[in-house]
mmCIF file of C-alpha atoms and ligand atoms in Angstrom:
data_model
loop_
_atom_site.group_PDB
_atom_site.id
_atom_site.type_symbol
_atom_site.label_atom_id
_atom_site.label_comp_id
_atom_site.label_asym_id
_atom_site.label_seq_id
_atom_site.Cartn_x
_atom_site.Cartn_y
_atom_site.Cartn_z
ATOM 1 C CA MET A 1 59.601 153.333 120.130
ATOM 2 C CA ASP A 2 59.139 156.921 118.997
ATOM 3 C CA LYS A 3 61.900 159.241 120.031
ATOM 4 C CA GLN A 4 60.715 160.939 123.178
ATOM 5 C CA LYS A 5 61.916 163.929 125.098
ATOM 6 C CA THR A 6 64.066 162.997 128.068
ATOM 7 C CA LEU A 7 63.538 165.264 131.074
ATOM 8 C CA VAL A 8 66.292 165.781 133.637
ATOM 9 C CA GLY A 9 65.627 167.011 137.186
ATOM 10 C CA LYS A 10 65.387 166.329 140.886
ATOM 11 C CA ASP A 11 61.633 165.769 140.972
ATOM 12 C CA ILE A 12 60.990 162.587 142.949
ATOM 13 C CA GLU A 13 57.210 162.809 142.460
ATOM 14 C CA LEU A 14 57.651 162.882 138.697
ATOM 15 C CA ALA A 15 60.034 159.914 138.894
ATOM 16 C CA ILE A 16 57.383 158.033 140.883
ATOM 17 C CA GLN A 17 54.719 158.825 138.272
ATOM 18 C CA PHE A 18 56.842 157.368 135.478
ATOM 19 C CA LEU A 19 57.858 154.297 137.470
ATOM 20 C CA LYS A 20 54.259 153.577 138.442
ATOM 21 C CA ARG A 21 53.338 153.711 134.769
ATOM 22 C CA ASN A 22 55.993 151.034 134.138
ATOM 23 C CA GLU A 23 58.310 153.527 132.466
ATOM 24 C CA LEU A 24 62.073 153.694 132.984
ATOM 25 C CA VAL A 25 63.804 156.330 135.104
ATOM 26 C CA ALA A 26 67.569 156.771 135.455
ATOM 27 C CA ILE A 27 68.504 157.060 139.115
ATOM 28 C CA PRO A 28 71.627 158.268 140.873
ATOM 29 C CA THR A 29 73.536 156.004 143.244
ATOM 30 C CA GLU A 30 76.895 156.606 144.908
ATOM 31 C CA THR A 31 78.516 154.091 142.516
ATOM 32 C CA VAL A 32 77.084 154.795 139.045
ATOM 33 C CA TYR A 33 73.694 155.831 137.632
ATOM 34 C CA GLY A 34 71.163 153.024 137.245
ATOM 35 C CA LEU A 35 68.397 152.504 134.680
ATOM 36 C CA ALA A 36 65.432 151.676 136.896
ATOM 37 C CA ALA A 37 62.076 149.949 136.525
ATOM 38 C CA ASN A 38 59.569 148.338 138.864
ATOM 39 C CA ALA A 39 61.401 145.106 139.715
ATOM 40 C CA LEU A 40 58.166 143.233 140.371
ATOM 41 C CA ASN A 41 56.677 143.953 136.962
ATOM 42 C CA PRO A 42 58.125 141.976 134.016
ATOM 43 C CA GLU A 43 56.572 144.381 131.482
ATOM 44 C CA ALA A 44 58.484 147.265 133.015
ATOM 45 C CA VAL A 45 61.692 145.255 133.408
ATOM 46 C CA VAL A 46 61.720 144.107 129.779
ATOM 47 C CA LYS A 47 62.099 147.763 128.739
ATOM 48 C CA ILE A 48 65.463 147.904 130.517
ATOM 49 C CA PHE A 49 66.772 145.106 128.305
ATOM 50 C CA GLU A 50 65.380 146.798 125.188
ATOM 51 C CA VAL A 51 66.794 150.242 125.922
ATOM 52 C CA LYS A 52 70.207 148.922 126.985
ATOM 53 C CA GLN A 53 70.263 146.272 124.252
ATOM 54 C CA ARG A 54 71.242 143.918 127.015
ATOM 55 C CA PRO A 55 71.086 140.141 126.562
ATOM 56 C CA PHE A 56 68.379 138.503 128.653
ATOM 57 C CA PHE A 57 70.889 136.151 130.261
ATOM 58 C CA ASP A 58 72.505 139.043 132.159
ATOM 59 C CA PRO A 59 70.754 139.400 135.545
ATOM 60 C CA LEU A 60 69.789 142.788 137.013
ATOM 61 C CA ILE A 61 70.467 144.196 140.471
ATOM 62 C CA VAL A 62 67.440 144.945 142.674
ATOM 63 C CA HIS A 63 67.595 148.156 144.734
ATOM 64 C CA VAL A 64 65.867 148.567 148.103
ATOM 65 C CA HIS A 65 66.060 151.138 150.908
ATOM 66 C CA SER A 66 66.742 148.986 153.963
ATOM 67 C CA ILE A 67 67.787 145.611 155.285
ATOM 68 C CA ASP A 68 64.148 144.916 156.204
ATOM 69 C CA GLU A 69 63.308 145.357 152.552
ATOM 70 C CA ILE A 70 66.026 142.877 151.578
ATOM 71 C CA GLN A 71 64.258 140.336 153.780
ATOM 72 C CA LYS A 72 61.092 140.721 151.719
ATOM 73 C CA TYR A 73 62.786 139.504 148.572
ATOM 74 C CA VAL A 74 65.281 136.829 149.663
ATOM 75 C CA THR A 75 64.729 133.639 151.609
ATOM 76 C CA TYR A 76 67.726 134.030 153.861
ATOM 77 C CA VAL A 77 69.889 136.957 155.052
ATOM 78 C CA PRO A 78 73.254 135.854 156.510
ATOM 79 C CA MET A 79 74.641 137.727 159.537
ATOM 80 C CA ALA A 80 77.522 138.902 157.350
ATOM 81 C CA VAL A 81 75.055 140.908 155.254
ATOM 82 C CA TYR A 82 73.694 142.697 158.328
ATOM 83 C CA GLU A 83 77.252 143.494 159.360
ATOM 84 C CA LEU A 84 78.306 144.759 155.954
ATOM 85 C CA ALA A 85 75.119 146.764 155.389
ATOM 86 C CA LYS A 86 75.767 148.629 158.638
ATOM 87 C CA HIS A 87 78.996 150.021 157.240
ATOM 88 C CA PHE A 88 78.885 150.088 153.451
ATOM 89 C CA SER A 89 76.503 150.714 150.578
ATOM 90 C CA ALA A 90 78.596 149.981 147.485
ATOM 91 C CA ILE A 91 77.958 146.244 147.781
ATOM 92 C CA THR A 92 75.515 143.966 145.984
ATOM 93 C CA TYR A 93 74.577 140.792 147.846
ATOM 94 C CA VAL A 94 73.780 137.669 145.838
ATOM 95 C CA LEU A 95 71.219 135.736 147.887
ATOM 96 C CA PRO A 96 68.527 133.090 147.265
ATOM 97 C CA LYS A 97 65.485 134.881 145.873
ATOM 98 C CA LYS A 98 61.871 134.624 146.843
ATOM 99 C CA GLU A 99 59.208 133.748 144.277
ATOM 100 C CA ILE A 100 58.018 137.384 144.095
ATOM 101 C CA ILE A 101 61.149 138.418 142.142
ATOM 102 C CA PRO A 102 60.342 137.664 138.475
ATOM 103 C CA ASP A 103 62.652 135.380 136.494
ATOM 104 C CA ILE A 104 63.378 138.101 133.956
ATOM 105 C CA VAL A 105 65.188 140.067 136.702
ATOM 106 C CA THR A 106 67.488 137.192 137.654
ATOM 107 C CA SER A 107 67.792 135.637 134.188
ATOM 108 C CA GLY A 108 66.194 132.519 135.569
ATOM 109 C CA HIS A 109 68.691 132.095 138.412
ATOM 110 C CA ASN A 110 67.383 131.213 141.845
ATOM 111 C CA THR A 111 69.510 133.979 143.354
ATOM 112 C CA VAL A 112 69.050 137.736 143.174
ATOM 113 C CA GLY A 113 71.650 140.496 143.348
ATOM 114 C CA ILE A 114 70.284 143.051 145.816
ATOM 115 C CA ARG A 115 71.680 146.301 147.214
ATOM 116 C CA ILE A 116 70.856 149.342 149.334
ATOM 117 C CA PRO A 117 72.325 152.275 147.411
ATOM 118 C CA GLY A 118 73.974 155.081 149.366
ATOM 119 C CA HIS A 119 72.359 158.106 147.753
ATOM 120 C CA ALA A 120 69.864 160.284 149.627
ATOM 121 C CA LEU A 121 67.672 161.109 146.629
ATOM 122 C CA THR A 122 67.323 157.494 145.514
ATOM 123 C CA LEU A 123 66.738 156.263 149.075
ATOM 124 C CA GLU A 124 63.926 158.803 149.380
ATOM 125 C CA LEU A 125 62.493 157.606 146.084
ATOM 126 C CA LEU A 126 62.672 153.954 147.176
ATOM 127 C CA LYS A 127 60.957 154.753 150.482
ATOM 128 C CA LYS A 128 58.048 156.358 148.644
ATOM 129 C CA LEU A 129 57.550 153.429 146.291
ATOM 130 C CA ASP A 130 55.782 150.226 147.205
ATOM 131 C CA PHE A 131 58.034 148.153 144.945
ATOM 132 C CA PRO A 132 61.822 147.737 144.620
ATOM 133 C CA LEU A 133 63.741 148.950 141.576
ATOM 134 C CA ALA A 134 65.593 146.691 139.175
ATOM 135 C CA ALA A 135 68.461 148.735 137.780
ATOM 136 C CA PRO A 136 71.576 147.893 135.812
ATOM 137 C CA SER A 137 74.034 150.661 135.058
ATOM 138 C CA ALA A 138 72.397 153.246 132.778
ATOM 139 C CA ASN A 139 74.591 152.746 129.709
ATOM 140 C CA PRO A 140 74.205 150.834 126.451
ATOM 141 C CA PHE A 141 75.344 147.230 127.042
ATOM 142 C CA GLY A 142 79.111 146.886 127.105
ATOM 143 C CA TYR A 143 79.820 150.635 127.251
ATOM 144 C CA VAL A 144 81.300 152.723 130.059
ATOM 145 C CA SER A 145 78.948 153.255 133.040
ATOM 146 C CA PRO A 146 77.569 156.784 133.628
ATOM 147 C CA THR A 147 78.590 158.805 136.673
ATOM 148 C CA THR A 148 76.614 161.991 135.906
ATOM 149 C CA ALA A 149 73.103 162.751 134.625
ATOM 150 C CA GLN A 150 74.742 164.214 131.522
ATOM 151 C CA HIS A 151 76.456 160.885 130.790
ATOM 152 C CA VAL A 152 73.062 159.176 130.893
ATOM 153 C CA LEU A 153 71.559 161.816 128.641
ATOM 154 C CA ASP A 154 74.455 161.443 126.178
ATOM 155 C CA SER A 155 73.762 157.770 125.519
ATOM 156 C CA LEU A 156 70.114 157.204 126.492
ATOM 157 C CA GLY A 157 68.620 160.619 125.693
ATOM 158 C CA GLY A 158 65.418 160.192 123.646
ATOM 159 C CA LYS A 159 65.000 156.626 124.883
ATOM 160 C CA ILE A 160 63.769 157.173 128.442
ATOM 161 C CA PRO A 161 61.365 159.748 129.876
ATOM 162 C CA TYR A 162 63.242 160.892 132.976
ATOM 163 C CA ILE A 163 66.682 161.164 134.559
ATOM 164 C CA LEU A 164 66.709 161.886 138.282
ATOM 165 C CA ASP A 165 69.732 164.133 138.694
ATOM 166 C CA GLY A 166 71.649 163.441 141.888
ATOM 167 C CA GLY A 167 74.907 165.069 140.830
ATOM 168 C CA ALA A 168 78.208 163.295 140.199
ATOM 169 C CA CYS A 169 78.517 159.848 141.778
ATOM 170 C CA SER A 170 80.791 159.955 144.824
ATOM 171 C CA VAL A 171 82.323 156.482 144.351
ATOM 172 C CA GLY A 172 82.389 156.278 140.557
ATOM 173 C CA VAL A 173 82.817 152.522 139.986
ATOM 174 C CA GLU A 174 80.088 149.888 140.276
ATOM 175 C CA SER A 175 79.284 148.044 143.488
ATOM 176 C CA THR A 176 81.297 145.091 144.714
ATOM 177 C CA ILE A 177 79.267 141.925 144.114
ATOM 178 C CA ILE A 178 79.488 139.276 146.807
ATOM 179 C CA SER A 179 77.772 135.904 146.710
ATOM 180 C CA PHE A 180 76.675 133.997 149.772
ATOM 181 C CA GLU A 181 75.912 130.868 147.779
ATOM 182 C CA THR A 182 79.297 129.446 148.720
ATOM 183 C CA GLU A 183 80.581 128.266 152.112
ATOM 184 C CA ILE A 184 83.008 131.199 152.204
ATOM 185 C CA PRO A 185 81.474 134.393 150.749
ATOM 186 C CA THR A 186 82.762 134.949 147.213
ATOM 187 C CA ILE A 187 83.417 138.261 145.506
ATOM 188 C CA LEU A 188 82.169 138.046 141.915
ATOM 189 C CA ARG A 189 82.977 141.634 140.915
ATOM 190 C CA LEU A 190 85.541 144.012 142.399
ATOM 191 C CA GLY A 191 83.930 147.374 143.025
ATOM 192 C CA GLY A 192 83.306 150.390 145.201
ATOM 193 C CA THR A 193 83.804 148.658 148.551
ATOM 194 C CA THR A 194 87.284 147.173 148.736
ATOM 195 C CA VAL A 195 88.149 143.564 149.504
ATOM 196 C CA GLU A 196 90.313 144.776 152.376
ATOM 197 C CA THR A 197 87.457 146.614 154.111
ATOM 198 C CA ILE A 198 85.021 143.743 153.553
ATOM 199 C CA GLU A 199 87.485 141.284 155.091
ATOM 200 C CA GLU A 200 87.922 143.556 158.097
ATOM 201 C CA ILE A 201 84.222 143.127 158.853
ATOM 202 C CA ILE A 202 83.442 139.524 157.892
ATOM 203 C CA GLY A 203 86.821 137.795 157.657
ATOM 204 C CA LYS A 204 88.371 136.020 154.699
ATOM 205 C CA VAL A 205 86.447 135.969 151.426
ATOM 206 C CA ASP A 206 87.133 134.161 148.173
ATOM 207 C CA ILE A 207 87.503 136.097 144.938
ATOM 208 C CA ASP A 208 86.198 134.638 141.695
ATOM 209 C CA ILE A 209 86.060 137.282 139.021
ATOM 210 C CA GLN A 210 86.892 134.970 136.118
ATOM 211 C CA SER A 211 84.134 135.102 133.525
ATOM 212 C CA LYS A 212 84.658 131.421 132.696
ATOM 213 C CA SER A 213 83.329 130.315 136.028
ATOM 214 C CA ASN A 214 80.508 132.848 135.858
ATOM 215 C CA PRO A 215 79.332 132.455 132.265
ATOM 216 C CA ASN A 216 75.961 133.971 133.060
ATOM 217 C CA ALA A 217 77.225 137.247 134.436
ATOM 218 C CA PRO A 218 78.305 139.460 131.554
ATOM 219 C CA GLY A 219 79.249 142.295 133.910
ATOM 220 C CA LEU A 220 82.150 139.944 134.423
ATOM 221 C CA LEU A 221 82.873 139.298 130.752
ATOM 222 C CA ASP A 222 86.379 139.924 129.490
ATOM 223 C CA SER A 223 85.132 142.672 127.219
ATOM 224 C CA HIS A 224 83.035 145.239 129.013
ATOM 225 C CA TYR A 225 83.053 148.866 130.123
ATOM 226 C CA ALA A 226 84.725 149.602 126.776
ATOM 227 C CA PRO A 227 85.053 152.960 125.016
ATOM 228 C CA ASN A 228 84.933 153.040 121.203
ATOM 229 C CA VAL A 229 88.464 154.391 120.928
ATOM 230 C CA PRO A 230 90.825 151.427 121.470
ATOM 231 C CA LEU A 231 92.377 151.411 124.911
ATOM 232 C CA TYR A 232 95.852 150.050 125.604
ATOM 233 C CA ILE A 233 97.308 149.302 129.009
ATOM 234 C CA GLU A 234 100.706 150.898 129.609
ATOM 235 C CA LYS A 235 102.091 150.532 126.097
ATOM 236 C CA TYR A 236 102.017 153.217 123.401
ATOM 237 C CA PRO A 237 101.077 151.653 120.056
ATOM 238 C CA PRO A 238 103.918 152.607 117.686
ATOM 239 C CA GLU A 239 101.603 153.400 114.763
ATOM 240 C CA TYR A 240 100.246 156.558 116.431
ATOM 241 C CA SER A 241 101.931 159.855 117.154
ATOM 242 C CA HIS A 242 101.634 161.398 120.619
ATOM 243 C CA ASP A 243 99.176 163.962 119.202
ATOM 244 C CA GLU A 244 96.769 161.138 118.375
ATOM 245 C CA ILE A 245 96.802 159.658 121.846
ATOM 246 C CA GLY A 246 94.804 160.197 125.029
ATOM 247 C CA VAL A 247 96.148 159.311 128.457
ATOM 248 C CA ILE A 248 94.620 158.049 131.689
ATOM 249 C CA ALA A 249 97.263 158.524 134.350
ATOM 250 C CA PHE A 250 97.235 158.095 138.109
ATOM 251 C CA GLN A 251 99.297 161.030 139.446
ATOM 252 C CA HIS A 252 101.400 162.582 136.691
ATOM 253 C CA HIS A 253 101.047 163.824 133.129
ATOM 254 C CA HIS A 254 102.909 162.067 130.329
ATOM 255 C CA GLU A 255 105.513 163.983 128.430
ATOM 256 C CA GLY A 256 104.789 164.788 124.786
ATOM 257 C CA VAL A 257 101.026 164.125 124.784
ATOM 258 C CA PRO A 258 98.817 167.262 124.494
ATOM 259 C CA LEU A 259 97.653 168.206 127.998
ATOM 260 C CA HIS A 260 93.973 168.456 127.082
ATOM 261 C CA GLN A 261 94.123 164.814 126.010
ATOM 262 C CA GLN A 262 95.307 163.692 129.406
ATOM 263 C CA PHE A 263 93.356 162.820 132.540
ATOM 264 C CA VAL A 264 95.354 162.608 135.739
ATOM 265 C CA LEU A 265 92.909 160.848 138.040
ATOM 266 C CA SER A 266 94.475 161.836 141.358
ATOM 267 C CA PRO A 267 97.567 164.065 141.578
ATOM 268 C CA THR A 268 97.817 163.284 145.307
ATOM 269 C CA GLY A 269 97.713 159.507 144.757
ATOM 270 C CA ASP A 270 94.287 158.932 146.312
ATOM 271 C CA LEU A 271 92.734 155.784 144.790
ATOM 272 C CA SER A 272 89.186 156.767 145.847
ATOM 273 C CA GLU A 273 89.534 160.028 143.984
ATOM 274 C CA ALA A 274 90.960 158.149 140.997
ATOM 275 C CA ALA A 275 87.986 155.740 140.946
ATOM 276 C CA LYS A 276 85.574 158.645 141.100
ATOM 277 C CA ASN A 277 87.176 160.262 138.045
ATOM 278 C CA LEU A 278 87.768 157.108 135.965
ATOM 279 C CA PHE A 279 84.590 156.805 133.900
ATOM 280 C CA HIS A 280 84.351 160.518 133.205
ATOM 281 C CA ALA A 281 87.893 160.391 131.860
ATOM 282 C CA LEU A 282 87.095 157.376 129.653
ATOM 283 C CA ARG A 283 83.968 159.006 128.257
ATOM 284 C CA SER A 284 85.683 162.338 127.658
ATOM 285 C CA LEU A 285 88.564 160.734 125.794
ATOM 286 C CA ASP A 286 86.119 158.648 123.781
ATOM 287 C CA ASN A 287 84.586 161.889 122.488
ATOM 288 C CA MET A 288 87.898 163.345 121.313
ATOM 289 C CA PRO A 289 89.300 162.894 117.792
ATOM 290 C CA ILE A 290 92.104 160.623 118.983
ATOM 291 C CA LYS A 291 93.210 157.194 117.744
ATOM 292 C CA ALA A 292 94.043 155.437 120.995
ATOM 293 C CA ILE A 293 93.843 155.717 124.773
ATOM 294 C CA ILE A 294 96.786 154.668 126.932
ATOM 295 C CA ALA A 295 95.983 153.822 130.543
ATOM 296 C CA GLU A 296 98.432 153.276 133.339
ATOM 297 C CA ILE A 297 98.174 150.276 135.637
ATOM 298 C CA PHE A 298 97.118 151.455 139.093
ATOM 299 C CA PRO A 299 98.475 150.166 142.413
ATOM 300 C CA ASP A 300 96.951 146.726 142.943
ATOM 301 C CA GLU A 301 95.339 147.491 146.267
ATOM 302 C CA SER A 302 92.169 149.075 147.636
ATOM 303 C CA LEU A 303 90.129 150.720 144.847
ATOM 304 C CA GLY A 304 93.110 150.320 142.531
ATOM 305 C CA ARG A 305 92.016 146.703 142.055
ATOM 306 C CA ALA A 306 88.571 147.727 140.781
ATOM 307 C CA ILE A 307 90.131 150.391 138.549
ATOM 308 C CA ASN A 308 92.574 147.878 137.037
ATOM 309 C CA ASP A 309 89.749 145.385 136.542
ATOM 310 C CA ARG A 310 87.700 147.939 134.566
ATOM 311 C CA LEU A 311 90.696 149.078 132.518
ATOM 312 C CA HIS A 312 91.631 145.509 131.598
ATOM 313 C CA ARG A 313 88.087 144.732 130.498
ATOM 314 C CA ALA A 314 88.002 147.976 128.495
ATOM 315 C CA SER A 315 91.347 147.309 126.848
ATOM 316 C CA VAL A 316 91.905 146.394 123.229
ATOM 317 C CA LYS A 317 93.619 143.060 123.755
ATOM 318 C CA ARG A 318 90.502 141.676 125.320
ATOM 319 C CA ALA A 319 87.830 143.881 123.748
ATOM 320 C CA ARG A 320 88.670 143.212 120.122
ATOM 321 C CA LYS A 321 89.498 139.578 119.736
HETATM 322 O O1 TXA B 401 76.886 149.830 141.276
HETATM 323 C C1 TXA B 401 76.160 149.029 140.700
HETATM 324 O O2 TXA B 401 76.140 147.825 140.966
HETATM 325 C C2 TXA B 401 75.234 149.580 139.609
HETATM 326 C C3 TXA B 401 74.198 150.464 140.269
HETATM 327 C C4 TXA B 401 73.224 151.032 139.290
HETATM 328 O O3 TXA B 401 73.539 149.732 141.278
HETATM 329 N N1 TXA B 401 74.634 148.536 138.876
HETATM 330 C C5 TXA B 401 75.317 147.742 138.012
HETATM 331 O O4 TXA B 401 74.503 146.844 137.361
HETATM 332 O O5 TXA B 401 76.513 147.821 137.826
HETATM 333 P P1 TXA B 401 74.950 146.030 136.055
HETATM 334 O O6 TXA B 401 73.721 145.399 135.539
HETATM 335 O O7 TXA B 401 75.674 146.893 135.129
HETATM 336 O O8 TXA B 401 75.829 144.887 136.612
HETATM 337 C C6 TXA B 401 75.180 143.911 137.351
HETATM 338 C C7 TXA B 401 75.928 142.634 137.309
HETATM 339 C C8 TXA B 401 75.509 141.679 136.207
HETATM 340 O O9 TXA B 401 76.159 141.891 135.010
HETATM 341 C C9 TXA B 401 75.914 140.375 136.822
HETATM 342 O O10 TXA B 401 77.275 140.176 136.537
HETATM 343 C C10 TXA B 401 75.758 140.599 138.315
HETATM 344 O O11 TXA B 401 75.553 141.937 138.495
HETATM 345 N N2 TXA B 401 74.601 139.911 138.889
HETATM 346 C C11 TXA B 401 73.328 140.356 139.055
HETATM 347 N N3 TXA B 401 72.555 139.414 139.613
HETATM 348 C C12 TXA B 401 73.350 138.359 139.822
HETATM 349 C C13 TXA B 401 73.149 137.047 140.347
HETATM 350 N N4 TXA B 401 71.955 136.639 140.785
HETATM 351 N N5 TXA B 401 74.226 136.217 140.385
HETATM 352 C C14 TXA B 401 75.421 136.611 139.929
HETATM 353 N N6 TXA B 401 75.687 137.822 139.426
HETATM 354 C C15 TXA B 401 74.664 138.676 139.364
HETATM 355 MG MG1 MG B 402 76.827 147.597 133.765
#
């Protein structure tokens, strides 16, 4: 494809024009930005895979504006989904799909991941469209997800016609994925809605985030969300001096490392704030002339679990085998 100019703005009508022409538009959600296409049109959806360089076996999430819309695309909506959707938006529900959802969206699976994003601009867009939007995170496959329009522009600029700018994402990590294919609902990806809050609403859930048991879901692969600069968890590699290192810390700076190479995600110890700042910190450090990134382990509770999951998948031990 010829390099094209990527426009950035808040113009929903323009976004609609592109989407109706089967073009891609990056859209804001409260979790991360998505790279959207008409989910019902395989010719539009194939462009997502091309632009992201995403393998076809990795299924996409379908975005709709209401629970009634979910009913149009899945054969069965459990009560638990109604309950959860009343309270939270950062959840993707894996449910049995209807025929109308093309195989390219679900990578041939008979289930579809579907969510109602919690972002006013994108909800307005979805309400004005007469089709749902298939949208993975708007980053090249395997890289850190974007949480601002600028992040999208940095990696997909020139490859898509329009980025709908909805400001910085308020949650900052991807949605929690929960499957209702099993007797007890199973969390397949830790994300923006915590296990604790989900269990408060629907009772005990199982957690199965091991890629081995989900070989077809690369969002769950060991190596994912990775910056180009090697990332280490907790330990300073001895071959680098402190000047060559970047830090991702929870509450406090690290002694000896230049301050501008450090991101303290939440000085007050708020895990939601830390999640919101995580991907910006990773991207910023990745653009600095440093040799390594050291990340702390976060408290293993609430959004700390999703943060730790992303950091482990981004880390060097797993990323570079
Ligand atoms: O917050 C989010 O979920 C963002 C925003 C844009 O909605 N989207 C996102 O999409 O993170 P993506 O493509 O980067 O991750 C989607 C992951 C896939 O990699 C796969 O693991 C899982 O969702 N998935 C999608 N459909 C599935 C299905 N039918 N069964 C199991 N897993 C599925
Ligand atoms: Mg992704």
